[in-house]
Amino acid sequence: MKKHRAFLKWAGGKYSLVEEIQRHLPDARKLIEPFVGAGSVFLNTDYDHYLLADINPDLINLYNHLKDDPERFVEDARVLFQPEYNQKEVYLDLRIEFNQCTDTYRRSLLFLYMNRHGFNGLCRYNKKGGFNVPFGSYKKPYFPEKEMYFFAEKAKKATFVCEGYVDTFKRARKGAVVYCDPPYAPLSTTANFTSYAGNGFSLDDQAALADIAEKAAFERDIPVLISNHDTTLTRRLYHGATLNTIKVKRTISRNGAGRNKVDELMALFHAPECSE
């Protein structure tokens, strides 16, 4: 089966792990993702319906505008991928425009532009909510036209909502399966908790998510699959789940400062009778 790439660059994207995730996802009519990100799992699975959520309104607005009128959106976005827009001064001006703009359609176009022209495809905001990723200096940023059209076609089966994971779990009903790809837990408990919570997802959130997942599975018969780093902490949090480790190819970074990749954990919470 051909794999489909997301049209956005995304830190922690799941493109390379979709086969493993598919293998661990139980059959269901509907897939619910409270942390949809760039949507690699959505794009590479086949469910009748999808409920896809994220707390980033820029991401969800972009998905809804692309879904509603793909031709118009792709043509308007194409303009921003002409060579004259791939300059630092232009990028910084458009970033200012984005941060002052309240029109969701224009913001969506600029969000895609900055995702492909900004440094490493990062998505980062300052404390005042201003997008602050620096210019990426790429020779020729890729315009993901094919990927956008594929996404828009697939999105006919999807509902996109901007909300936190607690609210998304409340919408889940029997017959659905939930896949969670939360911001990953720190690799050591000595990691600086204050900076760690800077991604808006604290250790309390990690524990609360595990708790909600367990309740959904055992009290409401809705299976939940969560991926995370394989650490002592995550194994403790997911003690009620079936745990599988995915060996991640280890990369030795060029500068020696980067940490080796850590194995991934797939935790499946499911009621005993559906564990065929």
mmCIF file of C-alpha atoms in Angstrom:
data_model
loop_
_atom_site.group_PDB
_atom_site.id
_atom_site.type_symbol
_atom_site.label_atom_id
_atom_site.label_comp_id
_atom_site.label_asym_id
_atom_site.label_seq_id
_atom_site.Cartn_x
_atom_site.Cartn_y
_atom_site.Cartn_z
ATOM 1 C CA MET A 1 0.000 0.000 0.000
ATOM 2 C CA LYS A 2 1.350 3.416 -0.959
ATOM 3 C CA LYS A 3 2.215 5.587 2.002
ATOM 4 C CA HIS A 4 0.972 9.156 1.993
ATOM 5 C CA ARG A 5 2.969 12.041 3.391
ATOM 6 C CA ALA A 6 1.414 14.904 5.306
ATOM 7 C CA PHE A 7 1.548 18.275 3.528
ATOM 8 C CA LEU A 8 2.955 19.940 6.655
ATOM 9 C CA LYS A 9 6.389 19.415 8.178
ATOM 10 C CA TRP A 10 5.825 18.402 11.785
ATOM 11 C CA ALA A 11 8.088 17.703 14.756
ATOM 12 C CA GLY A 12 7.350 14.224 16.037
ATOM 13 C CA GLY A 13 5.363 13.339 12.910
ATOM 14 C CA LYS A 14 4.423 9.670 12.690
ATOM 15 C CA TYR A 15 5.057 8.991 8.987
ATOM 16 C CA SER A 16 7.898 6.550 9.683
ATOM 17 C CA LEU A 17 5.850 4.621 12.260
ATOM 18 C CA VAL A 18 2.473 4.343 10.552
ATOM 19 C CA GLU A 19 2.820 0.629 9.767
ATOM 20 C CA GLU A 20 3.565 -0.126 13.420
ATOM 21 C CA ILE A 21 0.677 2.042 14.577
ATOM 22 C CA GLN A 22 -1.705 0.380 12.097
ATOM 23 C CA ARG A 23 -0.632 -3.016 13.431
ATOM 24 C CA HIS A 24 -1.621 -2.076 16.971
ATOM 25 C CA LEU A 25 -4.878 -0.253 16.202
ATOM 26 C CA PRO A 26 -7.977 -2.414 16.765
ATOM 27 C CA ASP A 27 -10.701 -2.578 14.112
ATOM 28 C CA ALA A 28 -13.373 0.090 14.445
ATOM 29 C CA ARG A 29 -15.692 2.200 12.347
ATOM 30 C CA LYS A 30 -14.231 5.492 13.516
ATOM 31 C CA LEU A 31 -10.770 6.725 14.456
ATOM 32 C CA ILE A 32 -10.478 9.558 16.972
ATOM 33 C CA GLU A 33 -7.211 11.479 17.303
ATOM 34 C CA PRO A 34 -7.044 14.052 20.128
ATOM 35 C CA PHE A 35 -3.517 15.113 19.002
ATOM 36 C CA VAL A 36 -3.801 15.026 15.218
ATOM 37 C CA GLY A 37 -0.666 17.047 14.397
ATOM 38 C CA ALA A 38 0.180 16.712 10.699
ATOM 39 C CA GLY A 39 -2.207 13.774 10.327
ATOM 40 C CA SER A 40 0.065 10.941 9.126
ATOM 41 C CA VAL A 41 -2.013 8.277 10.904
ATOM 42 C CA PHE A 42 -5.261 9.702 9.497
ATOM 43 C CA LEU A 43 -3.756 9.744 5.978
ATOM 44 C CA ASN A 44 -2.543 6.147 6.169
ATOM 45 C CA THR A 45 -5.490 4.328 7.734
ATOM 46 C CA ASP A 46 -8.888 3.375 6.381
ATOM 47 C CA TYR A 47 -11.817 4.076 8.704
ATOM 48 C CA ASP A 48 -15.355 5.081 7.776
ATOM 49 C CA HIS A 49 -15.126 8.254 9.854
ATOM 50 C CA TYR A 50 -12.514 10.356 11.630
ATOM 51 C CA LEU A 51 -12.716 12.845 14.492
ATOM 52 C CA LEU A 52 -9.454 14.807 14.468
ATOM 53 C CA ALA A 53 -8.650 17.320 17.178
ATOM 54 C CA ASP A 54 -5.818 19.605 18.197
ATOM 55 C CA ILE A 55 -5.512 22.559 20.563
ATOM 56 C CA ASN A 56 -3.799 24.687 17.895
ATOM 57 C CA PRO A 57 -6.525 26.763 16.180
ATOM 58 C CA ASP A 58 -4.204 27.687 13.277
ATOM 59 C CA LEU A 59 -3.772 24.013 12.431
ATOM 60 C CA ILE A 60 -7.484 23.156 12.634
ATOM 61 C CA ASN A 61 -8.548 26.294 10.679
ATOM 62 C CA LEU A 62 -6.058 25.381 7.951
ATOM 63 C CA TYR A 63 -7.504 21.855 7.713
ATOM 64 C CA ASN A 64 -11.078 23.140 7.542
ATOM 65 C CA HIS A 65 -10.305 25.758 4.859
ATOM 66 C CA LEU A 66 -8.437 23.190 2.757
ATOM 67 C CA LYS A 67 -11.298 20.710 3.178
ATOM 68 C CA ASP A 68 -13.985 23.281 2.266
ATOM 69 C CA ASP A 69 -12.434 24.597 -0.963
ATOM 70 C CA PRO A 70 -9.227 22.777 -1.965
ATOM 71 C CA GLU A 71 -8.911 24.333 -5.441
ATOM 72 C CA ARG A 72 -9.120 27.886 -4.180
ATOM 73 C CA PHE A 73 -6.822 27.196 -1.237
ATOM 74 C CA VAL A 74 -4.119 25.480 -3.304
ATOM 75 C CA GLU A 75 -4.136 28.256 -5.930
ATOM 76 C CA ASP A 76 -3.937 31.012 -3.297
ATOM 77 C CA ALA A 77 -1.152 29.183 -1.463
ATOM 78 C CA ARG A 78 0.836 28.651 -4.667
ATOM 79 C CA VAL A 79 1.450 32.404 -4.936
ATOM 80 C CA LEU A 80 3.426 32.349 -1.669
ATOM 81 C CA PHE A 81 5.783 29.691 -3.028
ATOM 82 C CA GLN A 82 7.157 31.882 -5.846
ATOM 83 C CA PRO A 83 10.914 32.597 -5.525
ATOM 84 C CA GLU A 84 10.398 36.244 -4.463
ATOM 85 C CA TYR A 85 8.731 35.037 -1.253
ATOM 86 C CA ASN A 86 11.719 32.891 -0.286
ATOM 87 C CA GLN A 87 13.672 35.786 1.238
ATOM 88 C CA LYS A 88 14.324 36.550 4.859
ATOM 89 C CA GLU A 89 12.893 40.101 4.811
ATOM 90 C CA VAL A 90 9.715 38.944 3.062
ATOM 91 C CA TYR A 91 9.333 36.033 5.483
ATOM 92 C CA LEU A 92 9.696 38.318 8.501
ATOM 93 C CA ASP A 93 7.159 40.780 7.071
ATOM 94 C CA LEU A 94 4.659 37.979 6.448
ATOM 95 C CA ARG A 95 5.281 36.636 9.948
ATOM 96 C CA ILE A 96 4.347 40.073 11.338
ATOM 97 C CA GLU A 97 1.253 40.085 9.125
ATOM 98 C CA PHE A 98 0.299 36.619 10.403
ATOM 99 C CA ASN A 99 0.667 37.693 14.027
ATOM 100 C CA GLN A 100 -1.595 40.719 13.501
ATOM 101 C CA CYS A 101 -4.099 38.972 11.240
ATOM 102 C CA THR A 102 -7.529 37.861 12.475
ATOM 103 C CA ASP A 103 -8.868 36.491 9.179
ATOM 104 C CA THR A 104 -8.630 32.694 9.499
ATOM 105 C CA TYR A 105 -8.331 32.090 5.750
ATOM 106 C CA ARG A 106 -5.361 34.434 5.316
ATOM 107 C CA ARG A 107 -3.795 33.078 8.509
ATOM 108 C CA SER A 108 -4.136 29.537 7.139
ATOM 109 C CA LEU A 109 -2.290 30.465 3.937
ATOM 110 C CA LEU A 110 0.487 32.144 5.927
ATOM 111 C CA PHE A 111 0.655 29.230 8.372
ATOM 112 C CA LEU A 112 1.353 26.850 5.473
ATOM 113 C CA TYR A 113 3.878 29.310 3.993
ATOM 114 C CA MET A 114 5.759 29.637 7.313
ATOM 115 C CA ASN A 115 5.637 25.878 7.887
ATOM 116 C CA ARG A 116 7.549 25.340 4.624
ATOM 117 C CA HIS A 117 9.774 28.443 4.683
ATOM 118 C CA GLY A 118 10.532 28.612 8.422
ATOM 119 C CA PHE A 119 13.354 26.850 10.209
ATOM 120 C CA ASN A 120 12.901 23.058 10.342
ATOM 121 C CA GLY A 121 9.129 23.275 9.903
ATOM 122 C CA LEU A 122 8.837 24.211 13.557
ATOM 123 C CA CYS A 123 5.564 25.474 15.012
ATOM 124 C CA ARG A 124 6.324 27.725 17.953
ATOM 125 C CA TYR A 125 4.648 30.720 19.565
ATOM 126 C CA ASN A 126 5.888 33.166 22.200
ATOM 127 C CA LYS A 127 4.074 33.857 25.475
ATOM 128 C CA LYS A 128 1.924 36.515 23.800
ATOM 129 C CA GLY A 129 0.816 34.009 21.178
ATOM 130 C CA GLY A 130 3.039 35.385 18.411
ATOM 131 C CA PHE A 131 4.502 32.899 15.920
ATOM 132 C CA ASN A 132 8.285 33.269 16.287
ATOM 133 C CA VAL A 133 10.035 30.632 14.163
ATOM 134 C CA PRO A 134 13.019 32.127 12.267
ATOM 135 C CA PHE A 135 13.502 32.020 8.484
ATOM 136 C CA GLY A 136 14.703 28.635 7.210
ATOM 137 C CA SER A 137 16.964 29.692 4.297
ATOM 138 C CA TYR A 138 15.961 26.759 2.083
ATOM 139 C CA LYS A 139 17.033 26.784 -1.552
ATOM 140 C CA LYS A 140 13.590 25.947 -2.915
ATOM 141 C CA PRO A 141 10.811 25.193 -0.423
ATOM 142 C CA TYR A 142 8.591 22.356 -1.614
ATOM 143 C CA PHE A 143 5.012 23.219 -2.539
ATOM 144 C CA PRO A 144 2.958 20.204 -1.342
ATOM 145 C CA GLU A 145 0.192 20.396 -3.955
ATOM 146 C CA LYS A 146 -0.331 16.622 -4.393
ATOM 147 C CA GLU A 147 -0.326 16.077 -0.656
ATOM 148 C CA MET A 148 -2.850 18.865 -0.090
ATOM 149 C CA TYR A 149 -5.277 17.483 -2.668
ATOM 150 C CA PHE A 150 -4.978 13.990 -1.182
ATOM 151 C CA PHE A 151 -5.586 15.399 2.303
ATOM 152 C CA ALA A 152 -8.643 17.361 1.141
ATOM 153 C CA GLU A 153 -10.149 14.291 -0.547
ATOM 154 C CA LYS A 154 -9.605 12.135 2.542
ATOM 155 C CA ALA A 155 -10.928 14.947 4.764
ATOM 156 C CA LYS A 156 -14.435 14.333 3.379
ATOM 157 C CA LYS A 157 -14.604 11.526 5.958
ATOM 158 C CA ALA A 158 -13.254 13.723 8.758
ATOM 159 C CA THR A 159 -14.444 16.284 11.275
ATOM 160 C CA PHE A 160 -11.754 18.683 12.552
ATOM 161 C CA VAL A 161 -12.202 20.331 15.938
ATOM 162 C CA CYS A 162 -10.054 22.658 18.024
ATOM 163 C CA GLU A 163 -10.182 21.448 21.623
ATOM 164 C CA GLY A 164 -8.185 19.718 24.350
ATOM 165 C CA TYR A 165 -7.923 15.949 24.724
ATOM 166 C CA VAL A 166 -10.336 15.811 27.692
ATOM 167 C CA ASP A 167 -13.167 17.200 25.539
ATOM 168 C CA THR A 168 -12.304 14.947 22.608
ATOM 169 C CA PHE A 169 -12.506 11.848 24.810
ATOM 170 C CA LYS A 170 -15.974 12.948 25.931
ATOM 171 C CA ARG A 171 -17.162 12.694 22.314
ATOM 172 C CA ALA A 172 -15.942 9.109 21.915
ATOM 173 C CA ARG A 173 -18.603 6.393 21.618
ATOM 174 C CA LYS A 174 -18.507 2.625 21.455
ATOM 175 C CA GLY A 175 -17.467 1.480 17.982
ATOM 176 C CA ALA A 176 -14.627 4.016 17.854
ATOM 177 C CA VAL A 177 -10.940 3.601 18.598
ATOM 178 C CA VAL A 178 -8.758 6.428 19.933
ATOM 179 C CA TYR A 179 -5.128 7.005 18.931
ATOM 180 C CA CYS A 180 -3.141 9.454 21.086
ATOM 181 C CA ASP A 181 0.166 10.969 20.058
ATOM 182 C CA PRO A 182 0.722 13.445 22.911
ATOM 183 C CA PRO A 183 3.821 15.617 23.333
ATOM 184 C CA TYR A 184 6.313 13.018 24.538
ATOM 185 C CA ALA A 185 7.309 12.581 28.174
ATOM 186 C CA PRO A 186 10.797 13.776 29.199
ATOM 187 C CA LEU A 187 13.532 11.207 28.799
ATOM 188 C CA SER A 188 14.631 11.501 32.388
ATOM 189 C CA THR A 189 12.898 12.626 35.522
ATOM 190 C CA THR A 190 15.765 15.053 36.038
ATOM 191 C CA ALA A 191 14.706 16.896 32.885
ATOM 192 C CA ASN A 192 13.850 20.467 33.725
ATOM 193 C CA PHE A 193 10.121 20.313 34.427
ATOM 194 C CA THR A 194 9.479 24.002 33.937
ATOM 195 C CA SER A 195 10.912 24.084 30.430
ATOM 196 C CA TYR A 196 9.283 20.736 29.739
ATOM 197 C CA ALA A 197 5.865 22.114 30.605
ATOM 198 C CA GLY A 198 6.578 24.874 28.087
ATOM 199 C CA ASN A 199 4.983 22.742 25.390
ATOM 200 C CA GLY A 200 1.774 23.038 27.376
ATOM 201 C CA PHE A 201 1.808 19.358 28.317
ATOM 202 C CA SER A 202 2.980 18.705 31.853
ATOM 203 C CA LEU A 203 3.680 15.492 33.741
ATOM 204 C CA ASP A 204 0.237 15.893 35.296
ATOM 205 C CA ASP A 205 -1.206 15.876 31.774
ATOM 206 C CA GLN A 206 0.701 12.678 30.939
ATOM 207 C CA ALA A 207 -0.827 11.036 34.012
ATOM 208 C CA ALA A 208 -4.316 12.445 33.365
ATOM 209 C CA LEU A 209 -4.247 11.202 29.764
ATOM 210 C CA ALA A 210 -3.297 7.694 30.905
ATOM 211 C CA ASP A 211 -6.144 7.784 33.428
ATOM 212 C CA ILE A 212 -8.730 8.956 30.859
ATOM 213 C CA ALA A 213 -7.524 6.318 28.381
ATOM 214 C CA GLU A 214 -7.854 3.558 30.944
ATOM 215 C CA LYS A 215 -11.378 4.667 31.894
ATOM 216 C CA ALA A 216 -12.462 4.913 28.232
ATOM 217 C CA ALA A 217 -11.253 1.369 27.607
ATOM 218 C CA PHE A 218 -12.457 -0.390 30.754
ATOM 219 C CA GLU A 219 -15.606 1.553 31.603
ATOM 220 C CA ARG A 220 -16.833 2.475 28.099
ATOM 221 C CA ASP A 221 -15.290 -0.269 25.961
ATOM 222 C CA ILE A 222 -13.451 2.190 23.685
ATOM 223 C CA PRO A 223 -9.894 0.960 22.939
ATOM 224 C CA VAL A 224 -7.147 3.583 23.218
ATOM 225 C CA LEU A 225 -3.653 3.368 21.736
ATOM 226 C CA ILE A 226 -1.004 5.820 23.017
ATOM 227 C CA SER A 227 2.521 6.273 21.686
ATOM 228 C CA ASN A 228 5.307 7.774 23.788
ATOM 229 C CA HIS A 229 8.979 7.380 24.690
ATOM 230 C CA ASP A 230 9.740 4.030 26.310
ATOM 231 C CA THR A 231 10.818 5.127 29.793
ATOM 232 C CA THR A 232 10.319 3.987 33.371
ATOM 233 C CA LEU A 233 7.817 6.807 33.810
ATOM 234 C CA THR A 234 5.653 5.924 30.789
ATOM 235 C CA ARG A 235 5.677 2.217 31.675
ATOM 236 C CA ARG A 236 4.414 3.150 35.118
ATOM 237 C CA LEU A 237 1.734 5.463 33.724
ATOM 238 C CA TYR A 238 0.474 2.831 31.279
ATOM 239 C CA HIS A 239 0.627 -0.157 33.648
ATOM 240 C CA GLY A 240 -2.973 -1.133 32.820
ATOM 241 C CA ALA A 241 -2.242 -1.403 29.084
ATOM 242 C CA THR A 242 -0.724 -3.986 26.754
ATOM 243 C CA LEU A 243 2.757 -2.606 26.077
ATOM 244 C CA ASN A 244 4.784 -3.067 22.904
ATOM 245 C CA THR A 245 8.194 -1.600 22.203
ATOM 246 C CA ILE A 246 9.183 -0.333 18.771
ATOM 247 C CA LYS A 247 12.916 -0.355 18.224
ATOM 248 C CA VAL A 248 13.841 2.992 16.722
ATOM 249 C CA LYS A 249 16.839 3.140 14.410
ATOM 250 C CA ARG A 250 19.544 4.793 16.429
ATOM 251 C CA THR A 251 21.271 7.760 14.851
ATOM 252 C CA ILE A 252 24.570 9.095 16.057
ATOM 253 C CA SER A 253 24.307 12.838 15.568
ATOM 254 C CA ARG A 254 27.066 14.648 13.721
ATOM 255 C CA ASN A 255 27.749 17.173 16.456
ATOM 256 C CA GLY A 256 27.819 14.577 19.222
ATOM 257 C CA ALA A 257 25.484 16.719 21.315
ATOM 258 C CA GLY A 258 22.265 15.131 20.070
ATOM 259 C CA ARG A 259 20.847 12.294 22.108
ATOM 260 C CA ASN A 260 20.405 8.882 20.532
ATOM 261 C CA LYS A 261 16.833 8.110 19.657
ATOM 262 C CA VAL A 262 14.934 6.282 22.348
ATOM 263 C CA ASP A 263 12.670 3.319 21.690
ATOM 264 C CA GLU A 264 8.977 4.058 21.282
ATOM 265 C CA LEU A 265 6.274 2.562 23.445
ATOM 266 C CA MET A 266 2.846 1.585 22.109
ATOM 267 C CA ALA A 267 0.375 1.258 24.964
ATOM 268 C CA LEU A 268 -2.993 -0.288 24.117
ATOM 269 C CA PHE A 269 -5.766 0.024 26.672
ATOM 270 C CA HIS A 270 -8.600 -2.350 25.822
ATOM 271 C CA ALA A 271 -11.324 -4.261 27.626
ATOM 272 C CA PRO A 272 -10.462 -7.978 27.922
ATOM 273 C CA GLU A 273 -13.244 -9.285 25.671
ATOM 274 C CA CYS A 274 -12.023 -7.316 22.638
ATOM 275 C CA SER A 275 -8.468 -8.607 22.853
ATOM 276 C CA GLU A 276 -8.684 -11.184 20.095
#
